[in-house]
């Protein structure tokens, strides 16, 4: 979380949010990178997740658009952690901060299962990859029938993309890549409101079922982007030589595609475009890490990731 947000956040805000949703909350966050996330418990003992978002990250309309879409896909058969209403019947509750800004609270189902471990071959295997593809395909099939909302941005309207295009080192490269990606047609069969970040840390897996969560980055983008993000973070996380990672990429894509196409179809050329979307993700990850960690000391693992991403960007620019 940015230092400016940390300075105005407080336990009082956390406990006010918990009261509004009538839950008991654990003080230690599950995560605090872009939102504060907490494990909570309802009066009936059911686990849930309380999320608190600062207005510098999302406004109320953007969050409502996210939660409305999430409720729609859950109501229509997608496997995702659905939002809950507050005791006042709201999906979002407003919490004023001491500096005049606002925090927004929302509550979600607790997904069954757990994160997958990439070093566990009993889980990290073709069965998972197939279900992963199928889960994404289902979301895309549903988004085709969802009304357009002006409260979620197109991918190239996001602030981090705009900032990248003004970056002194990578701006021209970012502009060229954006233009290249947007030269493809945007039709109801290729482009829509998508999760955009369904990597292996954004779902729980249990008995062959994926439950997706963290729709915070919901945006209008090409459908193939969701598949590219699976491959990007999988390849980034697994161990091995570059040749071994490339072999894994080809295999994972083939299995993802089989699962995906049980729910939705894409032309062959979209699969060929995946490396471009992975290059785009390098730029986005560089920008997000730069902003979120400004003024903070990077851990060795984060510094290694940051350096790796920068090196790949600079190699792609040659």
mmCIF file of C-alpha atoms in Angstrom:
data_model
loop_
_atom_site.group_PDB
_atom_site.id
_atom_site.type_symbol
_atom_site.label_atom_id
_atom_site.label_comp_id
_atom_site.label_asym_id
_atom_site.label_seq_id
_atom_site.Cartn_x
_atom_site.Cartn_y
_atom_site.Cartn_z
ATOM 1 C CA UNK A 1 0.000 0.000 0.000
ATOM 2 C CA UNK A 2 1.206 3.529 -0.740
ATOM 3 C CA UNK A 3 2.631 5.451 2.230
ATOM 4 C CA UNK A 4 0.041 8.239 1.845
ATOM 5 C CA UNK A 5 -2.796 5.712 2.294
ATOM 6 C CA UNK A 6 -1.134 4.010 5.253
ATOM 7 C CA UNK A 7 -0.936 7.351 7.051
ATOM 8 C CA UNK A 8 -4.723 7.875 7.066
ATOM 9 C CA UNK A 9 -5.804 4.268 7.589
ATOM 10 C CA UNK A 10 -6.742 3.186 11.108
ATOM 11 C CA UNK A 11 -8.231 0.400 13.197
ATOM 12 C CA UNK A 12 -11.268 2.604 13.692
ATOM 13 C CA UNK A 13 -11.949 2.430 9.954
ATOM 14 C CA UNK A 14 -11.531 -1.360 10.015
ATOM 15 C CA UNK A 15 -13.927 -1.882 12.920
ATOM 16 C CA UNK A 16 -16.493 0.549 11.537
ATOM 17 C CA UNK A 17 -16.478 -1.454 8.288
ATOM 18 C CA UNK A 18 -16.924 -4.703 10.232
ATOM 19 C CA UNK A 19 -19.882 -3.239 12.112
ATOM 20 C CA UNK A 20 -21.561 -2.078 8.899
ATOM 21 C CA UNK A 21 -21.405 -5.617 7.517
ATOM 22 C CA UNK A 22 -22.121 -7.247 10.895
ATOM 23 C CA UNK A 23 -18.983 -9.378 10.981
ATOM 24 C CA UNK A 24 -16.179 -10.061 13.431
ATOM 25 C CA UNK A 25 -12.854 -9.330 11.785
ATOM 26 C CA UNK A 26 -9.273 -10.420 12.388
ATOM 27 C CA UNK A 27 -6.877 -7.484 12.716
ATOM 28 C CA UNK A 28 -4.023 -9.022 10.745
ATOM 29 C CA UNK A 29 -4.647 -8.439 7.024
ATOM 30 C CA UNK A 30 -4.609 -11.225 4.461
ATOM 31 C CA UNK A 31 -3.122 -8.722 2.023
ATOM 32 C CA UNK A 32 -2.487 -4.996 1.678
ATOM 33 C CA UNK A 33 -1.003 -4.387 -1.772
ATOM 34 C CA UNK A 34 -3.840 -2.566 -3.573
ATOM 35 C CA UNK A 35 -6.614 -3.151 -1.013
ATOM 36 C CA UNK A 36 -6.722 -4.092 2.656
ATOM 37 C CA UNK A 37 -8.114 -7.648 2.915
ATOM 38 C CA UNK A 38 -9.207 -9.332 6.146
ATOM 39 C CA UNK A 39 -10.623 -12.664 7.164
ATOM 40 C CA UNK A 40 -13.950 -12.141 8.911
ATOM 41 C CA UNK A 41 -16.738 -14.219 10.355
ATOM 42 C CA UNK A 42 -20.504 -13.761 10.211
ATOM 43 C CA UNK A 43 -22.799 -14.261 13.205
ATOM 44 C CA UNK A 44 -23.646 -17.761 11.922
ATOM 45 C CA UNK A 45 -19.943 -18.698 11.965
ATOM 46 C CA UNK A 46 -19.484 -18.499 8.202
ATOM 47 C CA UNK A 47 -16.110 -17.216 7.017
ATOM 48 C CA UNK A 48 -15.924 -14.271 4.606
ATOM 49 C CA UNK A 49 -13.487 -11.627 3.359
ATOM 50 C CA UNK A 50 -13.758 -7.946 4.242
ATOM 51 C CA UNK A 51 -12.113 -5.605 1.723
ATOM 52 C CA UNK A 52 -11.292 -1.947 2.317
ATOM 53 C CA UNK A 53 -10.313 0.209 -0.657
ATOM 54 C CA UNK A 54 -8.986 3.772 -0.675
ATOM 55 C CA UNK A 55 -10.459 6.376 -3.011
ATOM 56 C CA UNK A 56 -7.049 6.914 -4.624
ATOM 57 C CA UNK A 57 -7.377 3.403 -6.053
ATOM 58 C CA UNK A 58 -11.081 3.150 -6.978
ATOM 59 C CA UNK A 59 -14.135 5.367 -6.631
ATOM 60 C CA UNK A 60 -17.552 4.233 -5.427
ATOM 61 C CA UNK A 61 -19.022 3.852 -8.925
ATOM 62 C CA UNK A 62 -16.104 1.717 -10.093
ATOM 63 C CA UNK A 63 -16.453 -0.611 -7.111
ATOM 64 C CA UNK A 64 -20.224 -0.880 -7.546
ATOM 65 C CA UNK A 65 -19.688 -1.770 -11.205
ATOM 66 C CA UNK A 66 -17.234 -4.494 -10.201
ATOM 67 C CA UNK A 67 -19.560 -5.982 -7.581
ATOM 68 C CA UNK A 68 -22.624 -5.803 -9.830
ATOM 69 C CA UNK A 69 -20.766 -7.725 -12.538
ATOM 70 C CA UNK A 70 -19.504 -10.231 -9.986
ATOM 71 C CA UNK A 71 -23.024 -10.808 -8.679
ATOM 72 C CA UNK A 72 -24.259 -11.295 -12.265
ATOM 73 C CA UNK A 73 -21.690 -13.972 -13.146
ATOM 74 C CA UNK A 74 -22.233 -15.778 -9.830
ATOM 75 C CA UNK A 75 -26.006 -15.748 -10.348
ATOM 76 C CA UNK A 76 -25.456 -17.268 -13.800
ATOM 77 C CA UNK A 77 -23.276 -20.221 -12.915
ATOM 78 C CA UNK A 78 -19.703 -18.896 -12.740
ATOM 79 C CA UNK A 79 -17.472 -20.172 -9.962
ATOM 80 C CA UNK A 80 -16.521 -16.994 -8.116
ATOM 81 C CA UNK A 81 -16.690 -15.587 -4.587
ATOM 82 C CA UNK A 82 -19.893 -13.551 -4.568
ATOM 83 C CA UNK A 83 -20.359 -10.183 -2.815
ATOM 84 C CA UNK A 84 -22.594 -9.719 0.231
ATOM 85 C CA UNK A 85 -24.855 -6.828 1.147
ATOM 86 C CA UNK A 86 -24.347 -4.751 4.297
ATOM 87 C CA UNK A 87 -26.973 -4.504 7.027
ATOM 88 C CA UNK A 88 -28.249 -1.393 5.192
ATOM 89 C CA UNK A 89 -28.603 -3.375 1.966
ATOM 90 C CA UNK A 90 -25.547 -1.880 0.239
ATOM 91 C CA UNK A 91 -22.780 -3.625 -1.654
ATOM 92 C CA UNK A 92 -20.406 -0.762 -0.785
ATOM 93 C CA UNK A 93 -20.162 1.270 2.415
ATOM 94 C CA UNK A 94 -18.317 4.605 2.643
ATOM 95 C CA UNK A 95 -15.828 5.340 5.422
ATOM 96 C CA UNK A 96 -14.411 8.883 5.703
ATOM 97 C CA UNK A 97 -10.701 9.318 6.421
ATOM 98 C CA UNK A 98 -9.101 12.084 8.480
ATOM 99 C CA UNK A 99 -7.698 13.893 5.417
ATOM 100 C CA UNK A 100 -11.041 14.218 3.616
ATOM 101 C CA UNK A 101 -10.530 11.165 1.403
ATOM 102 C CA UNK A 102 -12.688 8.044 1.604
ATOM 103 C CA UNK A 103 -12.310 4.326 2.164
ATOM 104 C CA UNK A 104 -14.863 1.888 0.730
ATOM 105 C CA UNK A 105 -15.801 -1.393 2.414
ATOM 106 C CA UNK A 106 -17.197 -4.502 0.723
ATOM 107 C CA UNK A 107 -17.683 -8.111 1.791
ATOM 108 C CA UNK A 108 -17.203 -11.372 -0.125
ATOM 109 C CA UNK A 109 -17.788 -15.085 0.243
ATOM 110 C CA UNK A 110 -14.904 -17.148 1.558
ATOM 111 C CA UNK A 111 -13.869 -19.467 -1.275
ATOM 112 C CA UNK A 112 -13.594 -23.194 -0.666
ATOM 113 C CA UNK A 113 -10.159 -24.769 -0.948
ATOM 114 C CA UNK A 114 -6.774 -23.075 -0.978
ATOM 115 C CA UNK A 115 -4.140 -21.588 -3.258
ATOM 116 C CA UNK A 116 -2.445 -24.062 -5.569
ATOM 117 C CA UNK A 117 1.218 -24.873 -5.079
ATOM 118 C CA UNK A 118 3.256 -24.928 -8.246
ATOM 119 C CA UNK A 119 5.726 -27.395 -6.736
ATOM 120 C CA UNK A 120 2.987 -29.954 -6.000
ATOM 121 C CA UNK A 121 2.480 -32.143 -9.100
ATOM 122 C CA UNK A 122 -0.630 -33.695 -7.561
ATOM 123 C CA UNK A 123 -2.313 -30.281 -7.989
ATOM 124 C CA UNK A 124 -0.216 -28.322 -10.514
ATOM 125 C CA UNK A 125 -1.137 -30.494 -13.486
ATOM 126 C CA UNK A 126 -3.299 -30.808 -16.590
ATOM 127 C CA UNK A 127 -6.512 -31.282 -14.605
ATOM 128 C CA UNK A 128 -5.999 -27.864 -12.995
ATOM 129 C CA UNK A 129 -5.020 -26.201 -16.290
ATOM 130 C CA UNK A 130 -8.121 -27.593 -18.029
ATOM 131 C CA UNK A 131 -10.448 -26.348 -15.259
ATOM 132 C CA UNK A 132 -8.634 -23.005 -15.240
ATOM 133 C CA UNK A 133 -9.288 -22.549 -18.948
ATOM 134 C CA UNK A 134 -12.906 -23.647 -18.552
ATOM 135 C CA UNK A 135 -13.434 -21.167 -15.695
ATOM 136 C CA UNK A 136 -12.153 -18.294 -17.834
ATOM 137 C CA UNK A 137 -14.201 -19.421 -20.814
ATOM 138 C CA UNK A 138 -17.370 -19.402 -18.716
ATOM 139 C CA UNK A 139 -16.710 -15.822 -17.575
ATOM 140 C CA UNK A 140 -16.174 -14.713 -21.169
ATOM 141 C CA UNK A 141 -19.313 -16.427 -22.398
ATOM 142 C CA UNK A 142 -21.293 -14.603 -19.695
ATOM 143 C CA UNK A 143 -19.731 -11.191 -20.292
ATOM 144 C CA UNK A 144 -20.981 -11.213 -23.886
ATOM 145 C CA UNK A 145 -24.519 -10.726 -22.570
ATOM 146 C CA UNK A 146 -23.668 -8.159 -19.897
ATOM 147 C CA UNK A 147 -24.760 -4.530 -20.493
ATOM 148 C CA UNK A 148 -21.961 -2.045 -21.086
ATOM 149 C CA UNK A 149 -20.959 0.068 -18.090
ATOM 150 C CA UNK A 150 -19.126 3.388 -18.255
ATOM 151 C CA UNK A 151 -17.829 2.805 -14.734
ATOM 152 C CA UNK A 152 -15.093 0.352 -15.693
ATOM 153 C CA UNK A 153 -12.267 1.478 -17.945
ATOM 154 C CA UNK A 154 -10.870 0.076 -21.150
ATOM 155 C CA UNK A 155 -7.441 -1.406 -20.531
ATOM 156 C CA UNK A 156 -5.654 1.456 -22.310
ATOM 157 C CA UNK A 157 -7.540 4.059 -20.242
ATOM 158 C CA UNK A 158 -6.103 2.791 -16.957
ATOM 159 C CA UNK A 159 -3.871 5.334 -15.215
ATOM 160 C CA UNK A 160 -0.872 3.018 -15.125
ATOM 161 C CA UNK A 161 -1.048 2.639 -18.934
ATOM 162 C CA UNK A 162 -1.239 6.404 -19.372
ATOM 163 C CA UNK A 163 1.683 6.882 -16.986
ATOM 164 C CA UNK A 164 3.695 4.271 -18.876
ATOM 165 C CA UNK A 165 3.211 6.130 -22.143
ATOM 166 C CA UNK A 166 4.691 9.210 -20.467
ATOM 167 C CA UNK A 167 7.614 7.305 -18.953
ATOM 168 C CA UNK A 168 10.944 8.792 -19.998
ATOM 169 C CA UNK A 169 12.562 5.388 -20.520
ATOM 170 C CA UNK A 170 9.748 3.185 -21.821
ATOM 171 C CA UNK A 171 7.083 5.618 -23.062
ATOM 172 C CA UNK A 172 7.648 5.243 -26.797
ATOM 173 C CA UNK A 173 7.778 1.456 -26.517
ATOM 174 C CA UNK A 174 4.545 1.472 -24.481
ATOM 175 C CA UNK A 175 2.823 3.612 -27.123
ATOM 176 C CA UNK A 176 3.919 1.299 -29.950
ATOM 177 C CA UNK A 177 2.766 -1.799 -28.097
ATOM 178 C CA UNK A 178 -0.583 -0.242 -27.203
ATOM 179 C CA UNK A 179 -1.160 0.741 -30.838
ATOM 180 C CA UNK A 180 -0.186 -2.737 -32.020
ATOM 181 C CA UNK A 181 -2.586 -4.437 -29.616
ATOM 182 C CA UNK A 182 -5.448 -2.065 -30.393
ATOM 183 C CA UNK A 183 -5.072 -2.612 -34.136
ATOM 184 C CA UNK A 184 -7.138 -5.794 -33.664
ATOM 185 C CA UNK A 185 -10.899 -5.565 -33.941
ATOM 186 C CA UNK A 186 -12.973 -5.178 -30.800
ATOM 187 C CA UNK A 187 -16.131 -7.217 -31.259
ATOM 188 C CA UNK A 188 -18.520 -8.915 -28.872
ATOM 189 C CA UNK A 189 -16.699 -12.189 -29.611
ATOM 190 C CA UNK A 190 -13.206 -10.862 -28.885
ATOM 191 C CA UNK A 191 -13.473 -8.008 -26.396
ATOM 192 C CA UNK A 192 -15.449 -7.298 -23.241
ATOM 193 C CA UNK A 193 -15.496 -6.892 -19.475
ATOM 194 C CA UNK A 194 -12.993 -9.409 -18.090
ATOM 195 C CA UNK A 195 -11.293 -10.328 -14.818
ATOM 196 C CA UNK A 196 -7.880 -9.451 -16.352
ATOM 197 C CA UNK A 197 -5.783 -10.924 -13.524
ATOM 198 C CA UNK A 198 -6.838 -14.540 -12.922
ATOM 199 C CA UNK A 199 -3.395 -15.914 -12.058
ATOM 200 C CA UNK A 200 -2.837 -18.675 -9.504
ATOM 201 C CA UNK A 201 -3.004 -16.318 -6.488
ATOM 202 C CA UNK A 202 -6.484 -15.093 -7.412
ATOM 203 C CA UNK A 203 -8.458 -18.285 -6.931
ATOM 204 C CA UNK A 204 -8.839 -21.192 -4.525
ATOM 205 C CA UNK A 205 -8.927 -24.758 -5.802
ATOM 206 C CA UNK A 206 -10.893 -27.551 -4.184
ATOM 207 C CA UNK A 207 -11.786 -31.007 -5.519
ATOM 208 C CA UNK A 208 -11.485 -30.005 -9.157
ATOM 209 C CA UNK A 209 -13.309 -26.676 -8.769
ATOM 210 C CA UNK A 210 -11.772 -23.211 -9.087
ATOM 211 C CA UNK A 211 -13.416 -20.339 -7.205
ATOM 212 C CA UNK A 212 -12.216 -17.043 -8.660
ATOM 213 C CA UNK A 213 -11.866 -13.880 -6.616
ATOM 214 C CA UNK A 214 -10.240 -10.428 -6.695
ATOM 215 C CA UNK A 215 -12.175 -8.828 -9.557
ATOM 216 C CA UNK A 216 -10.673 -5.470 -8.549
ATOM 217 C CA UNK A 217 -8.892 -5.151 -11.921
ATOM 218 C CA UNK A 218 -12.096 -5.763 -13.904
ATOM 219 C CA UNK A 219 -11.697 -3.927 -17.216
ATOM 220 C CA UNK A 220 -12.633 -3.907 -20.878
ATOM 221 C CA UNK A 221 -9.965 -5.878 -22.683
ATOM 222 C CA UNK A 222 -9.403 -8.571 -25.276
ATOM 223 C CA UNK A 223 -10.554 -11.986 -24.076
ATOM 224 C CA UNK A 224 -7.180 -13.523 -24.860
ATOM 225 C CA UNK A 225 -5.602 -11.265 -22.226
ATOM 226 C CA UNK A 226 -7.040 -13.492 -19.472
ATOM 227 C CA UNK A 227 -5.331 -16.549 -20.950
ATOM 228 C CA UNK A 228 -2.099 -14.624 -21.411
ATOM 229 C CA UNK A 229 -2.060 -13.717 -17.703
ATOM 230 C CA UNK A 230 -2.294 -17.383 -16.699
ATOM 231 C CA UNK A 231 0.690 -18.180 -18.893
ATOM 232 C CA UNK A 232 2.639 -15.083 -17.852
ATOM 233 C CA UNK A 233 2.504 -15.742 -14.111
ATOM 234 C CA UNK A 234 2.877 -19.498 -14.476
ATOM 235 C CA UNK A 235 6.026 -19.087 -16.544
ATOM 236 C CA UNK A 236 7.291 -16.430 -14.139
ATOM 237 C CA UNK A 237 6.774 -18.698 -11.122
ATOM 238 C CA UNK A 238 8.022 -22.094 -12.232
ATOM 239 C CA UNK A 239 11.684 -23.064 -11.982
ATOM 240 C CA UNK A 240 13.820 -24.172 -14.892
ATOM 241 C CA UNK A 241 15.857 -22.988 -17.825
ATOM 242 C CA UNK A 242 14.364 -20.642 -20.405
ATOM 243 C CA UNK A 243 13.982 -23.598 -22.771
ATOM 244 C CA UNK A 244 12.157 -25.606 -20.103
ATOM 245 C CA UNK A 245 9.902 -22.649 -19.340
ATOM 246 C CA UNK A 246 9.055 -22.256 -23.028
ATOM 247 C CA UNK A 247 8.196 -25.962 -23.265
ATOM 248 C CA UNK A 248 5.948 -25.605 -20.233
ATOM 249 C CA UNK A 249 4.281 -22.546 -21.815
ATOM 250 C CA UNK A 250 3.389 -24.493 -24.958
ATOM 251 C CA UNK A 251 1.991 -27.407 -22.980
ATOM 252 C CA UNK A 252 -0.004 -25.297 -20.530
ATOM 253 C CA UNK A 253 -1.501 -23.274 -23.382
ATOM 254 C CA UNK A 254 -2.655 -26.412 -25.187
ATOM 255 C CA UNK A 255 -4.474 -27.685 -22.082
ATOM 256 C CA UNK A 256 -5.881 -24.275 -21.105
ATOM 257 C CA UNK A 257 -7.260 -23.947 -24.594
ATOM 258 C CA UNK A 258 -9.054 -27.298 -24.434
ATOM 259 C CA UNK A 259 -10.822 -26.247 -21.237
ATOM 260 C CA UNK A 260 -11.531 -22.730 -22.485
ATOM 261 C CA UNK A 261 -13.118 -23.908 -25.714
ATOM 262 C CA UNK A 262 -15.710 -25.984 -23.867
ATOM 263 C CA UNK A 263 -17.257 -22.599 -22.947
ATOM 264 C CA UNK A 264 -16.063 -20.066 -25.529
ATOM 265 C CA UNK A 265 -14.257 -20.004 -28.879
ATOM 266 C CA UNK A 266 -11.481 -17.777 -30.199
ATOM 267 C CA UNK A 267 -9.887 -17.740 -33.639
ATOM 268 C CA UNK A 268 -6.415 -19.234 -33.940
ATOM 269 C CA UNK A 269 -4.720 -15.868 -34.469
ATOM 270 C CA UNK A 270 -5.656 -14.768 -30.944
ATOM 271 C CA UNK A 271 -3.579 -17.566 -29.455
ATOM 272 C CA UNK A 272 -0.693 -16.447 -31.658
ATOM 273 C CA UNK A 273 -0.959 -12.947 -30.167
ATOM 274 C CA UNK A 274 -0.408 -14.077 -26.558
ATOM 275 C CA UNK A 275 3.333 -13.145 -26.466
ATOM 276 C CA UNK A 276 2.382 -9.509 -27.181
ATOM 277 C CA UNK A 277 0.013 -9.480 -24.218
ATOM 278 C CA UNK A 278 2.756 -10.944 -22.055
ATOM 279 C CA UNK A 279 5.056 -8.091 -23.122
ATOM 280 C CA UNK A 280 2.291 -5.685 -22.117
ATOM 281 C CA UNK A 281 2.148 -7.312 -18.705
ATOM 282 C CA UNK A 282 5.856 -6.771 -18.187
ATOM 283 C CA UNK A 283 5.293 -3.039 -18.641
ATOM 284 C CA UNK A 284 2.258 -3.006 -16.352
ATOM 285 C CA UNK A 285 4.010 -4.951 -13.611
ATOM 286 C CA UNK A 286 7.005 -2.626 -13.807
ATOM 287 C CA UNK A 287 4.700 0.394 -13.417
ATOM 288 C CA UNK A 288 2.656 -1.074 -10.547
ATOM 289 C CA UNK A 289 5.776 -2.074 -8.598
ATOM 290 C CA UNK A 290 7.311 1.354 -9.191
ATOM 291 C CA UNK A 291 4.249 3.162 -7.804
ATOM 292 C CA UNK A 292 3.351 0.816 -4.944
ATOM 293 C CA UNK A 293 6.888 0.524 -3.609
ATOM 294 C CA UNK A 294 7.890 4.154 -3.999
ATOM 295 C CA UNK A 295 9.719 5.202 -0.828
ATOM 296 C CA UNK A 296 9.828 1.637 0.500
ATOM 297 C CA UNK A 297 12.652 -0.851 0.662
ATOM 298 C CA UNK A 298 12.133 -3.809 -1.671
ATOM 299 C CA UNK A 299 12.509 -7.329 -0.345
ATOM 300 C CA UNK A 300 15.168 -9.431 -2.118
ATOM 301 C CA UNK A 301 12.483 -11.415 -3.990
ATOM 302 C CA UNK A 302 10.646 -8.266 -5.109
ATOM 303 C CA UNK A 303 13.916 -6.613 -6.172
ATOM 304 C CA UNK A 304 14.769 -9.723 -8.210
ATOM 305 C CA UNK A 305 11.350 -9.641 -9.875
ATOM 306 C CA UNK A 306 11.637 -5.920 -10.584
ATOM 307 C CA UNK A 307 15.075 -6.335 -12.157
ATOM 308 C CA UNK A 308 13.966 -9.332 -14.225
ATOM 309 C CA UNK A 309 10.966 -7.460 -15.620
ATOM 310 C CA UNK A 310 13.080 -4.405 -16.470
ATOM 311 C CA UNK A 311 15.633 -6.573 -18.283
ATOM 312 C CA UNK A 312 12.893 -8.234 -20.353
ATOM 313 C CA UNK A 313 11.382 -4.870 -21.287
ATOM 314 C CA UNK A 314 14.742 -3.532 -22.382
ATOM 315 C CA UNK A 315 15.454 -6.661 -24.405
ATOM 316 C CA UNK A 316 12.069 -6.405 -26.150
ATOM 317 C CA UNK A 317 12.787 -2.772 -27.051
ATOM 318 C CA UNK A 318 15.918 -3.681 -29.016
#
